[in-house]
């Protein structure tokens, strides 16, 4: 089982990196949203929600009131917020 878990963990991290890059529109525009949405399934997030919060994070980085996940906040609260944003 360990031989399956390690590659699965690697692919999950790689999917997270690609979703992050899609948020920054680093893929060709034609496939950017598709990459984000498809890999979002693996990462278990809706790409549109993640993109909104990530862009907001870059705009208000570490602002305690406006950053959706400031440095002093808990990651788990951010994760729940990310899944619930409409």
Coordinates of N, CA, C and O in Angstrom, one line a residue:
X1 N 0.8 -1.2 0.0 CA 0.0 0.0 0.0 C 0.9 1.3 0.0 O 0.5 2.2 -0.6
X2 N 2.0 1.2 0.7 CA 2.9 2.4 0.8 C 3.4 2.7 -0.6 O 3.5 3.9 -0.9
X3 N 3.6 1.7 -1.5 CA 4.0 2.0 -2.8 C 3.0 2.8 -3.6 O 3.3 3.4 -4.6
X4 N 1.7 2.7 -3.2 CA 0.6 3.4 -3.9 C 0.4 4.8 -3.3 O 0.0 5.7 -3.9
X5 N 0.6 4.9 -2.0 CA 0.3 6.1 -1.2 C 1.3 7.2 -1.6 O 0.9 8.3 -1.9
X6 N 2.6 6.9 -1.7 CA 3.6 7.9 -2.0 C 3.4 8.5 -3.4 O 3.4 9.7 -3.5
X7 N 3.2 7.7 -4.5 CA 2.9 8.4 -5.8 C 1.6 9.2 -5.7 O 1.5 10.2 -6.4
X8 N 0.6 8.7 -5.0 CA -0.7 9.4 -4.9 C -0.5 10.8 -4.2 O -1.0 11.8 -4.6
X9 N 0.3 10.8 -3.2 CA 0.6 12.0 -2.5 C 1.4 13.0 -3.4 O 1.1 14.2 -3.4
X10 N 2.3 12.5 -4.2 CA 3.1 13.3 -5.1 C 2.1 13.9 -6.1 O 2.2 15.1 -6.4
X11 N 1.2 13.1 -6.7 CA 0.3 13.6 -7.7 C -0.7 14.6 -7.1 O -1.0 15.6 -7.8
X12 N -1.0 14.5 -5.8 CA -1.9 15.4 -5.2 C -1.2 16.8 -5.0 O -1.8 17.8 -5.3
X13 N 0.1 16.7 -4.6 CA 0.8 18.0 -4.5 C 1.0 18.6 -5.9 O 0.9 19.8 -6.0
X14 N 1.3 17.8 -6.9 CA 1.5 18.3 -8.2 C 0.2 19.0 -8.7 O 0.2 20.0 -9.4
X15 N -0.9 18.3 -8.4 CA -2.2 18.9 -8.8 C -2.5 20.3 -8.1 O -3.0 21.2 -8.7
X16 N -2.1 20.4 -6.8 CA -2.2 21.6 -6.1 C -1.3 22.7 -6.8 O -1.8 23.9 -6.9
X17 N -0.1 22.4 -7.2 CA 0.7 23.3 -7.9 C 0.1 23.8 -9.2 O 0.1 25.0 -9.5
X18 N -0.4 22.9 -9.9 CA -1.0 23.2 -11.2 C -2.3 24.1 -11.0 O -2.5 25.0 -11.8
X19 N -3.1 23.8 -10.0 CA -4.3 24.6 -9.7 C -3.8 26.0 -9.3 O -4.4 27.0 -9.8
X20 N -2.8 26.1 -8.5 CA -2.2 27.4 -8.2 C -1.7 28.2 -9.5 O -2.0 29.4 -9.6
X21 N -1.0 27.5 -10.3 CA -0.6 28.1 -11.6 C -1.8 28.5 -12.5 O -1.7 29.5 -13.1
X22 N -2.8 27.7 -12.5 CA -4.0 28.1 -13.3 C -4.6 29.3 -12.7 O -5.1 30.2 -13.5
X23 N -4.6 29.5 -11.4 CA -5.1 30.7 -10.8 C -4.4 31.9 -11.3 O -4.9 33.0 -11.4
X24 N -3.1 31.8 -11.6 CA -2.3 32.9 -12.1 C -2.3 32.9 -13.6 O -1.5 33.7 -14.2
X25 N -3.1 32.1 -14.2 CA -3.3 32.0 -15.7 C -1.9 31.8 -16.3 O -1.5 32.4 -17.3
X26 N -1.2 30.7 -15.8 CA 0.1 30.3 -16.3 C 0.0 29.3 -17.5 O 1.0 29.0 -18.1
X27 N -1.2 28.8 -17.7 CA -1.4 27.9 -18.8 C -2.0 28.7 -20.0 O -2.6 29.8 -19.7
X28 N -2.0 28.2 -21.2 CA -2.6 28.9 -22.3 C -4.1 29.2 -21.9 O -4.8 28.3 -21.4
X29 N -4.6 30.3 -22.3 CA -5.9 30.8 -21.9 C -7.0 29.8 -22.3 O -8.0 29.6 -21.6
X30 N -6.8 29.1 -23.4 CA -7.8 28.1 -23.9 C -8.0 27.0 -22.9 O -9.1 26.5 -22.8
X31 N -7.0 26.6 -22.2 CA -7.1 25.4 -21.4 C -6.9 25.7 -19.9 O -7.1 24.9 -19.0
X32 N -6.7 27.0 -19.6 CA -6.4 27.4 -18.2 C -7.5 27.0 -17.2 O -7.3 26.3 -16.2
X33 N -8.7 27.4 -17.5 CA -9.9 27.1 -16.7 C -10.1 25.6 -16.6 O -10.4 25.0 -15.6
X34 N -10.0 24.9 -17.7 CA -10.2 23.5 -17.8 C -9.2 22.7 -16.9 O -9.6 21.9 -16.1
X35 N -7.9 23.1 -17.0 CA -6.9 22.5 -16.1 C -7.3 22.8 -14.6 O -7.2 21.9 -13.8
X36 N -7.6 24.0 -14.3 CA -8.0 24.3 -12.9 C -9.2 23.6 -12.4 O -9.1 23.0 -11.3
X37 N -10.2 23.4 -13.2 CA -11.4 22.7 -12.8 C -11.2 21.2 -12.7 O -11.6 20.6 -11.7
X38 N -10.5 20.6 -13.7 CA -10.2 19.2 -13.6 C -9.3 18.8 -12.5 O -9.6 17.8 -11.8
X39 N -8.2 19.6 -12.3 CA -7.3 19.2 -11.2 C -7.9 19.6 -9.8 O -7.6 19.1 -8.8
X40 N -8.9 20.6 -9.8 CA -9.6 20.9 -8.6 C -10.3 19.7 -8.1 O -10.5 19.6 -6.8
X41 N -10.8 18.8 -8.9 CA -11.5 17.6 -8.5 C -10.5 16.8 -7.6 O -10.9 16.2 -6.6
X42 N -9.3 16.6 -8.1 CA -8.3 15.9 -7.4 C -7.9 16.5 -6.0 O -7.8 15.9 -5.0
X43 N -7.8 17.9 -6.1 CA -7.5 18.6 -4.9 C -8.7 18.8 -4.0 O -8.5 19.2 -2.8
X44 N -9.9 18.5 -4.4 CA -11.1 18.6 -3.7 C -11.5 20.1 -3.4 O -11.8 20.4 -2.3
X45 N -11.3 20.9 -4.4 CA -11.8 22.3 -4.3 C -12.4 22.7 -5.6 O -12.1 22.1 -6.6
X46 N -13.3 23.7 -5.5 CA -13.9 24.2 -6.7 C -12.9 25.3 -7.2 O -12.5 26.2 -6.4
X47 N -12.4 25.2 -8.4 CA -11.4 26.1 -8.9 C -11.8 27.6 -8.8 O -11.1 28.4 -8.4
X48 N -13.1 27.9 -9.2 CA -13.6 29.2 -9.2 C -13.5 29.8 -7.8 O -13.0 31.0 -7.6
X49 N -13.9 29.1 -6.7 CA -13.8 29.5 -5.4 C -12.3 29.8 -5.0 O -12.0 30.8 -4.3
X50 N -11.5 28.8 -5.3 CA -10.1 29.0 -4.9 C -9.4 30.2 -5.6 O -8.7 30.9 -5.0
X51 N -9.8 30.4 -6.9 CA -9.3 31.5 -7.6 C -9.7 32.8 -7.0 O -8.8 33.7 -6.8
X52 N -10.9 33.0 -6.6 CA -11.4 34.2 -6.0 C -10.6 34.5 -4.7 O -10.1 35.6 -4.5
X53 N -10.5 33.5 -3.9 CA -9.8 33.8 -2.6 C -8.3 34.0 -2.8 O -7.7 34.8 -2.1
X54 N -7.8 33.3 -3.7 CA -6.3 33.4 -4.0 C -6.0 34.8 -4.5 O -5.0 35.4 -4.1
X55 N -6.8 35.3 -5.4 CA -6.6 36.6 -6.0 C -6.8 37.7 -4.9 O -6.0 38.6 -4.7
X56 N -7.8 37.5 -4.0 CA -8.0 38.4 -2.9 C -6.8 38.3 -1.9 O -6.4 39.3 -1.4
X57 N -6.3 37.1 -1.7 CA -5.1 37.0 -0.8 C -3.9 37.8 -1.4 O -3.2 38.5 -0.6
X58 N -3.7 37.7 -2.7 CA -2.6 38.5 -3.3 C -2.8 40.0 -3.2 O -1.9 40.8 -3.0
X59 N -4.1 40.4 -3.3 CA -4.4 41.8 -3.2 C -4.2 42.4 -1.8 O -3.8 43.5 -1.6
X60 N -4.6 41.6 -0.8 CA -4.5 42.0 0.6 C -3.6 41.2 1.4 O -3.9 40.9 2.6
X61 N -2.5 40.8 0.9 CA -1.6 39.9 1.6 C -1.3 40.3 3.0 O -0.8 41.4 3.3
X62 N -1.6 39.4 3.9 CA -1.3 39.6 5.4 C -2.1 40.8 6.0 O -1.7 41.2 7.1
X63 N -3.1 41.3 5.4 CA -3.9 42.3 6.0 C -4.9 41.5 6.9 O -5.7 40.8 6.4
X64 N -4.9 41.7 8.2 CA -5.7 40.9 9.1 C -7.2 41.0 8.8 O -7.9 40.0 9.0
X65 N -7.7 42.1 8.3 CA -9.1 42.2 8.1 C -9.5 41.8 6.7 O -10.6 41.3 6.5
X66 N -8.7 41.9 5.7 CA -9.1 41.6 4.3 C -8.5 40.4 3.7 O -9.1 39.8 2.8
X67 N -7.4 39.9 4.2 CA -6.7 38.7 3.6 C -7.5 37.5 4.0 O -7.8 37.3 5.2
X68 N -8.0 36.7 3.1 CA -8.8 35.5 3.5 C -8.0 34.5 4.3 O -8.6 33.7 5.0
X69 N -6.7 34.5 4.2 CA -5.9 33.6 5.1 C -4.6 34.4 5.5 O -3.5 34.0 5.1
X70 N -4.7 35.3 6.4 CA -3.5 36.0 6.9 C -2.6 35.1 7.7 O -3.0 34.0 8.1
X71 N -1.4 35.5 7.8 CA -0.4 34.7 8.4 C -0.7 34.2 9.8 O -0.3 33.1 10.2
X72 N -1.5 35.0 10.6 CA -1.8 34.6 12.0 C -3.1 33.9 12.1 O -3.6 33.6 13.2
X73 N -3.7 33.5 11.0 CA -5.0 32.8 11.0 C -4.8 31.3 10.8 O -3.7 30.9 10.4
X74 N -5.8 30.6 11.1 CA -5.7 29.1 11.0 C -6.0 28.7 9.5 O -7.0 29.1 8.9
X75 N -5.2 27.8 9.0 CA -5.4 27.3 7.7 C -6.7 26.6 7.5 O -7.4 26.7 6.5
X76 N -7.2 25.8 8.5 CA -8.4 25.1 8.4 C -9.6 26.0 8.2 O -10.6 25.6 7.5
X77 N -9.6 27.1 8.9 CA -10.7 28.1 8.7 C -10.7 28.6 7.2 O -11.8 28.7 6.6
X78 N -9.6 28.9 6.7 CA -9.4 29.3 5.3 C -9.9 28.2 4.4 O -10.7 28.5 3.4
X79 N -9.6 27.0 4.7 CA -10.0 25.9 3.8 C -11.5 25.7 3.8 O -12.1 25.6 2.7
X80 N -12.2 25.8 4.9 CA -13.6 25.8 4.9 C -14.2 27.0 4.2 O -15.1 26.8 3.4
X81 N -13.7 28.2 4.4 CA -14.1 29.4 3.7 C -14.0 29.2 2.2 O -14.9 29.6 1.4
X82 N -12.9 28.6 1.8 CA -12.6 28.4 0.4 C -13.7 27.5 -0.3 O -14.1 27.8 -1.4
X83 N -14.1 26.5 0.4 CA -15.1 25.6 -0.1 C -16.5 26.2 -0.1 O -17.3 25.8 -0.9
X84 N -16.7 27.2 0.7 CA -18.1 27.7 0.8 C -18.3 29.0 0.0 O -19.4 29.5 -0.1
X85 N -17.2 29.7 -0.5 CA -17.4 30.9 -1.2 C -18.2 30.7 -2.5 O -18.0 29.7 -3.2
X86 N -19.1 31.6 -2.7 CA -20.0 31.5 -3.9 C -19.5 32.4 -5.0 O -19.1 33.5 -4.8

